[in-house]
Coordinates of C-alpha atoms in Angstrom, one line a residue:
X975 CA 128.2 141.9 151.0
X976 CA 128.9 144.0 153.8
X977 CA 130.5 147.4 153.2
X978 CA 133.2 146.0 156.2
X979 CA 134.3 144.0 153.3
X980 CA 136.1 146.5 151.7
X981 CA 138.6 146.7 154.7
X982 CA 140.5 143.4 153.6
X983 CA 142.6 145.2 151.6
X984 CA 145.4 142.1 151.1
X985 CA 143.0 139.9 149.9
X986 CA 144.0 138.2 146.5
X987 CA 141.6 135.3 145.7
X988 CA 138.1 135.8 146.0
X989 CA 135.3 133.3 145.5
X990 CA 131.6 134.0 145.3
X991 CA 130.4 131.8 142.7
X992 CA 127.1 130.0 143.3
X993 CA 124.9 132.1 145.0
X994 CA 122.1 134.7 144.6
X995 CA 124.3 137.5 143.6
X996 CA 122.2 140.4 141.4
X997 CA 124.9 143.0 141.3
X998 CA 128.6 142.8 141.0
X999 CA 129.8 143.8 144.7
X1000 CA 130.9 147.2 144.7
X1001 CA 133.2 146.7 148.0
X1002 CA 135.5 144.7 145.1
X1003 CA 136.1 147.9 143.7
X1004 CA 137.6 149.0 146.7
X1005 CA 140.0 145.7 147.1
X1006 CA 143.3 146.9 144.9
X1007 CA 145.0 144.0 145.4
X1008 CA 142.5 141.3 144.1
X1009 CA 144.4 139.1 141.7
X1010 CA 141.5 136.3 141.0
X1011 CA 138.1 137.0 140.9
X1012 CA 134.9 134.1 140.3
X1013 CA 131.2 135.2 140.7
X1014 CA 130.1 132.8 138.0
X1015 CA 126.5 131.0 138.6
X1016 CA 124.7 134.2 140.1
X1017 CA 122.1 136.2 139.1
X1018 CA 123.9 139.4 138.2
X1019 CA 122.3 141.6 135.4
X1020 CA 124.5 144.5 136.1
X1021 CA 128.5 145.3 135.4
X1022 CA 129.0 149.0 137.0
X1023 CA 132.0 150.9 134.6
X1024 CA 134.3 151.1 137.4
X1025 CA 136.8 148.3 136.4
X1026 CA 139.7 151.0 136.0
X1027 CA 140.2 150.1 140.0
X1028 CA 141.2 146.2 139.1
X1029 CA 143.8 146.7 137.7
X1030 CA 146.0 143.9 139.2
X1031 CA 143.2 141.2 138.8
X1032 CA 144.5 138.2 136.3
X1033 CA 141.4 136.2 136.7
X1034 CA 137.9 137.4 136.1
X1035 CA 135.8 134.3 136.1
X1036 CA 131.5 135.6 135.5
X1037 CA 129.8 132.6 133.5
X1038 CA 126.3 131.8 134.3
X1039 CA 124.8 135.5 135.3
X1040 CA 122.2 137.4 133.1
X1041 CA 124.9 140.2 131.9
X1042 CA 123.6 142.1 128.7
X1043 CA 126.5 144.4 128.7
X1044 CA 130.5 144.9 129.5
X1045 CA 131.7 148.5 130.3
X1046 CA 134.0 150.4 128.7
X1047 CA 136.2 150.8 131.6
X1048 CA 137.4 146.9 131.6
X1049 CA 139.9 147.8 129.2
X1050 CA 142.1 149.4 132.0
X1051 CA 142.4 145.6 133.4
X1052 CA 145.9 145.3 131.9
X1053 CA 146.8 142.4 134.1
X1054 CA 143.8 140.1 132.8
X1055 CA 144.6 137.0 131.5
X1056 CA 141.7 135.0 131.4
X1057 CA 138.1 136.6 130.8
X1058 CA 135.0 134.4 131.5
X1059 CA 132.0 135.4 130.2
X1060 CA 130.4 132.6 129.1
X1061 CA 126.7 131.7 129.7
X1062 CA 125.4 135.5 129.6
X1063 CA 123.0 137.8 127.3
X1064 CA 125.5 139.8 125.5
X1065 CA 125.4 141.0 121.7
X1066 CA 129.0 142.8 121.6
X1067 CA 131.7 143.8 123.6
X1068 CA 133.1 147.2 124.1
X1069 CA 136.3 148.1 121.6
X1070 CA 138.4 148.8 124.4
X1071 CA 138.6 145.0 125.0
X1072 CA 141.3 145.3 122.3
X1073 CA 143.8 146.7 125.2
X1074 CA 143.9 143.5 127.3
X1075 CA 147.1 142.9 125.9
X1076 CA 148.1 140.2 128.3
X1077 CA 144.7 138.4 127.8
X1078 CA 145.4 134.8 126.7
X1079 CA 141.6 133.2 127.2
X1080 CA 138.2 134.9 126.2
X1081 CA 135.5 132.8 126.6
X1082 CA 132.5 134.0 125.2
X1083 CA 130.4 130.6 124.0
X1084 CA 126.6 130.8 125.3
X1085 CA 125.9 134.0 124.8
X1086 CA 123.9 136.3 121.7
X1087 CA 127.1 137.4 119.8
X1088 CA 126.3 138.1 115.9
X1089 CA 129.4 139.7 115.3
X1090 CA 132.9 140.9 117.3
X1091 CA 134.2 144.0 117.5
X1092 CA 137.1 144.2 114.6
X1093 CA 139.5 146.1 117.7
X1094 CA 139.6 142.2 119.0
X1095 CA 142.2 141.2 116.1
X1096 CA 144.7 143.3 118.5
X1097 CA 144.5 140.5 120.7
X1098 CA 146.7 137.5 120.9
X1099 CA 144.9 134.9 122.3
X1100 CA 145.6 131.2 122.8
X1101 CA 141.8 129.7 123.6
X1102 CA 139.0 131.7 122.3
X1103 CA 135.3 129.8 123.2
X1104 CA 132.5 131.0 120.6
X1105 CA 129.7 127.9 120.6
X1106 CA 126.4 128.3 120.8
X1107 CA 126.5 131.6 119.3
X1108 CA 124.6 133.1 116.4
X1109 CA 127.8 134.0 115.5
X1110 CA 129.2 130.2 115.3
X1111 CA 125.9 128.7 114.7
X1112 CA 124.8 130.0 111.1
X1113 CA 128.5 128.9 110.0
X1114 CA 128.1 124.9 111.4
X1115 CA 124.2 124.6 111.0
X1116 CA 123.1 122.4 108.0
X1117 CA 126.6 122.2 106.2
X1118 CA 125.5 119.9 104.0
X1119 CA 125.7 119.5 99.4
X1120 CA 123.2 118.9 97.3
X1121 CA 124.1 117.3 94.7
X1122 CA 123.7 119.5 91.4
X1123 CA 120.6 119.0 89.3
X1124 CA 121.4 118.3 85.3
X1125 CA 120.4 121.9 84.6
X1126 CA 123.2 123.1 87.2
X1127 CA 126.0 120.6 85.4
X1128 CA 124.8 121.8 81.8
X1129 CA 125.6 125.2 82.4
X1130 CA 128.6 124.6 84.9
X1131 CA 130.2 122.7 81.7
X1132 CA 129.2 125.6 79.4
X1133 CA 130.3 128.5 82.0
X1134 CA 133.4 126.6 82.6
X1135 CA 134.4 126.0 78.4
X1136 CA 133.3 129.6 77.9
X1137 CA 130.8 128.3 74.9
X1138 CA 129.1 131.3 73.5
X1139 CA 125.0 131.4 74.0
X1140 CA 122.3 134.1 73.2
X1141 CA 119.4 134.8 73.5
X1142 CA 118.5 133.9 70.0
X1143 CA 120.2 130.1 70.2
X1144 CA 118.5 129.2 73.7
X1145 CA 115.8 130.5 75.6
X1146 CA 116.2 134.0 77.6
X1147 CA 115.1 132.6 81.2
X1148 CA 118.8 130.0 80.2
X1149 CA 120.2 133.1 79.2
X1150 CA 119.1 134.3 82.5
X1151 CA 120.2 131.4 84.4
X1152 CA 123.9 131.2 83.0
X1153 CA 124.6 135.1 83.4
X1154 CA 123.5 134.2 87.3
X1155 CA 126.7 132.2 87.9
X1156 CA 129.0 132.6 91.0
X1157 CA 132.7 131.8 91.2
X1158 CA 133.9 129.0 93.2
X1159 CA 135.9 130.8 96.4
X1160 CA 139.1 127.7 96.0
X1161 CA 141.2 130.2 93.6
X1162 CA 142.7 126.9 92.4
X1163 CA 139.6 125.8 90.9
X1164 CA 138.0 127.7 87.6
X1165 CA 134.9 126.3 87.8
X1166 CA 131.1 128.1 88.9
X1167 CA 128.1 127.1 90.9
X1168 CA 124.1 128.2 90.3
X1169 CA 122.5 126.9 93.2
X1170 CA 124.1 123.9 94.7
X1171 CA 127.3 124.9 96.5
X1172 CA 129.2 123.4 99.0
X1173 CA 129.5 125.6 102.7
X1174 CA 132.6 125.6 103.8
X1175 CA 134.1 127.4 107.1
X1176 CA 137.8 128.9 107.1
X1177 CA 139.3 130.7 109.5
X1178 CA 140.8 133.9 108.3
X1179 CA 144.1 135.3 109.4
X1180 CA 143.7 138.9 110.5
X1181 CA 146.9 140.6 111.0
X1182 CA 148.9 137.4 111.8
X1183 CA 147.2 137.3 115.1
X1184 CA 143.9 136.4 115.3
X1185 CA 141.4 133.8 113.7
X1186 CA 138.0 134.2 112.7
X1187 CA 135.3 132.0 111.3
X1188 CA 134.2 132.8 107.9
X1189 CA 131.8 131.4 106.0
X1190 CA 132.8 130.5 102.1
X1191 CA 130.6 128.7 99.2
X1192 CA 133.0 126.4 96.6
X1193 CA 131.4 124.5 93.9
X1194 CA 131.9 121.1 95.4
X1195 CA 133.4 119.2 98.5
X1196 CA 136.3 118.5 96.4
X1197 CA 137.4 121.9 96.4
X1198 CA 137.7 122.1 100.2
X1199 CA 141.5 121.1 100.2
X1200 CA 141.9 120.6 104.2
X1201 CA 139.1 119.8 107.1
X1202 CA 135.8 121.7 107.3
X1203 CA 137.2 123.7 110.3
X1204 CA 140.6 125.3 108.5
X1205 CA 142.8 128.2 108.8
X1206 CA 143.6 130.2 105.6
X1207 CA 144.9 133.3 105.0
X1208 CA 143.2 136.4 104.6
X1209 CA 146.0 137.7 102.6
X1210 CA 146.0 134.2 99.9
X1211 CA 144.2 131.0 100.4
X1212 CA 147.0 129.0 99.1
X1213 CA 147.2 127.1 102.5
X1214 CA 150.4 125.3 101.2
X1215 CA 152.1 128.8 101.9
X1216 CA 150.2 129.0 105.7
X1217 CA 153.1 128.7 108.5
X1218 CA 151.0 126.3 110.3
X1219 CA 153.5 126.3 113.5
X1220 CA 153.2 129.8 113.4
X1221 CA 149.3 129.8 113.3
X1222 CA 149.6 127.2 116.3
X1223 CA 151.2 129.2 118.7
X1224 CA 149.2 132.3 117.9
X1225 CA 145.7 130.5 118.4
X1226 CA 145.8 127.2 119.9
X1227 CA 142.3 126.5 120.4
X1228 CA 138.7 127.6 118.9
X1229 CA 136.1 126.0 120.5
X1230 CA 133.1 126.2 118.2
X1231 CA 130.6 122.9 119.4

């Protein structure tokens, strides 16, 4: 852009999207009363930490760019309500995200995220996008049972009676195998798995505010009491005690596929 282009200092709205764009323009920097801004579908690798000048902008729209990294500094963009930064490179975001307090949409799907930074929970968010993420995709890849072998249901039913066994009444690999046991994560169910479990995804309340996909292993599919995509509490996963109006206005949407 031209340097000039710092001079329109009432502009508000301001669309770029869709061109060649490498670098976030620093003339924007300049423009203190941008509200809206939408570079998405560019090129731009690049995001200088000098957001602490936007400070009025509601909109920030940059999908579809090659960005492998958000500066600190867009935590002083108080104003922002809706963060696009979907169809990028980035692993993490900065902690400082967490002081966005009027953000209401954070779309991150397309992008390399593993993991989100725990400041986030701070956050209350009503559409959070996460598809197509390492961090989505080992909880919704291959959810699928096998069903238990004979072995696995022999010493389920002898876990779950508690009968007594030794090495000197069965063989030590058994002895082995039954001392392997995990519990089933449904608290209302007593029973174990060995190696065929069922994968099951929860959401888990943080703080009342914010919902995150975990990943949890229960003995069968009958032990999954609501849908695969649920919301329990991190607190108790008795989800007849959830507030599920409550959870609704908190988090209205997760967009996982």
């Amino acid at each position: 852009l031209p340097k000039e282009f710092e001079q329109l200092k009432q502009l508000e709205v301001i669309n770029l999207g869709g061109n060649r764009l490498k670098q976030f323009p620093y003339q924007l920097f300049q423009m203190f009363n941008l509200k809206e801004i939408y570079l998405g579908s560019n090129q731009i690798t690049f995001l200088p930490d000098l957001f602490h000048t936007l400070i009025k902008v509601e909109v920030l729209y940059l999908g579809g760019n090659q960005i492998g990294n958000v500066p600190d500094s867009i935590g002083y963009m108080r104003s922002l309500v809706v963060l696009n930064l979907s169809g990028n490179r980035l692993r993490t975001l900065p902690r400082s995200i967490s002081r966005l307090t009027r953000l209401k949409s954070l779309s991150l799907h397309n992008n390399q995220f593993s993991a989100l930074p725990p400041d986030i929970i701070r956050l209350d968010l009503q559409e959070l996008s996460l598809r197509n993420n390492p961090l989505v995709v080992r909880f919704v890849r291959d959810l699928t049972y096998d069903v238990p072998t004979l072995k696995e249901l022999t010493g389920r039913t002898i876990k779950f009676h508690k009968i007594p066994y030794d090495d000197r009444s069965i063989p030590k690999s058994l002895v082995e195998y039954l001392n392997s046991a995990k519990s089933c994560l449904n608290p209302k169910c007593k029973g174990v798995y060995f190696e065929s479990y069922h994968k099951n995804i929860k959401f888990v309340d943080f703080c009342g505010k914010f919902y995150l996909p975990l990943l949890q292993f229960l003995c069968t599919p009958a032990c999954t009491s609501a849908p695969t995509f649920q919301m329990t509490s991190s607190e108790s996963d008795d989800t007849e005690n959830i507030p599920t109006k409550d959870m609704t206005n908190k988090f209205k949407k997760v967009l996982l596929g």
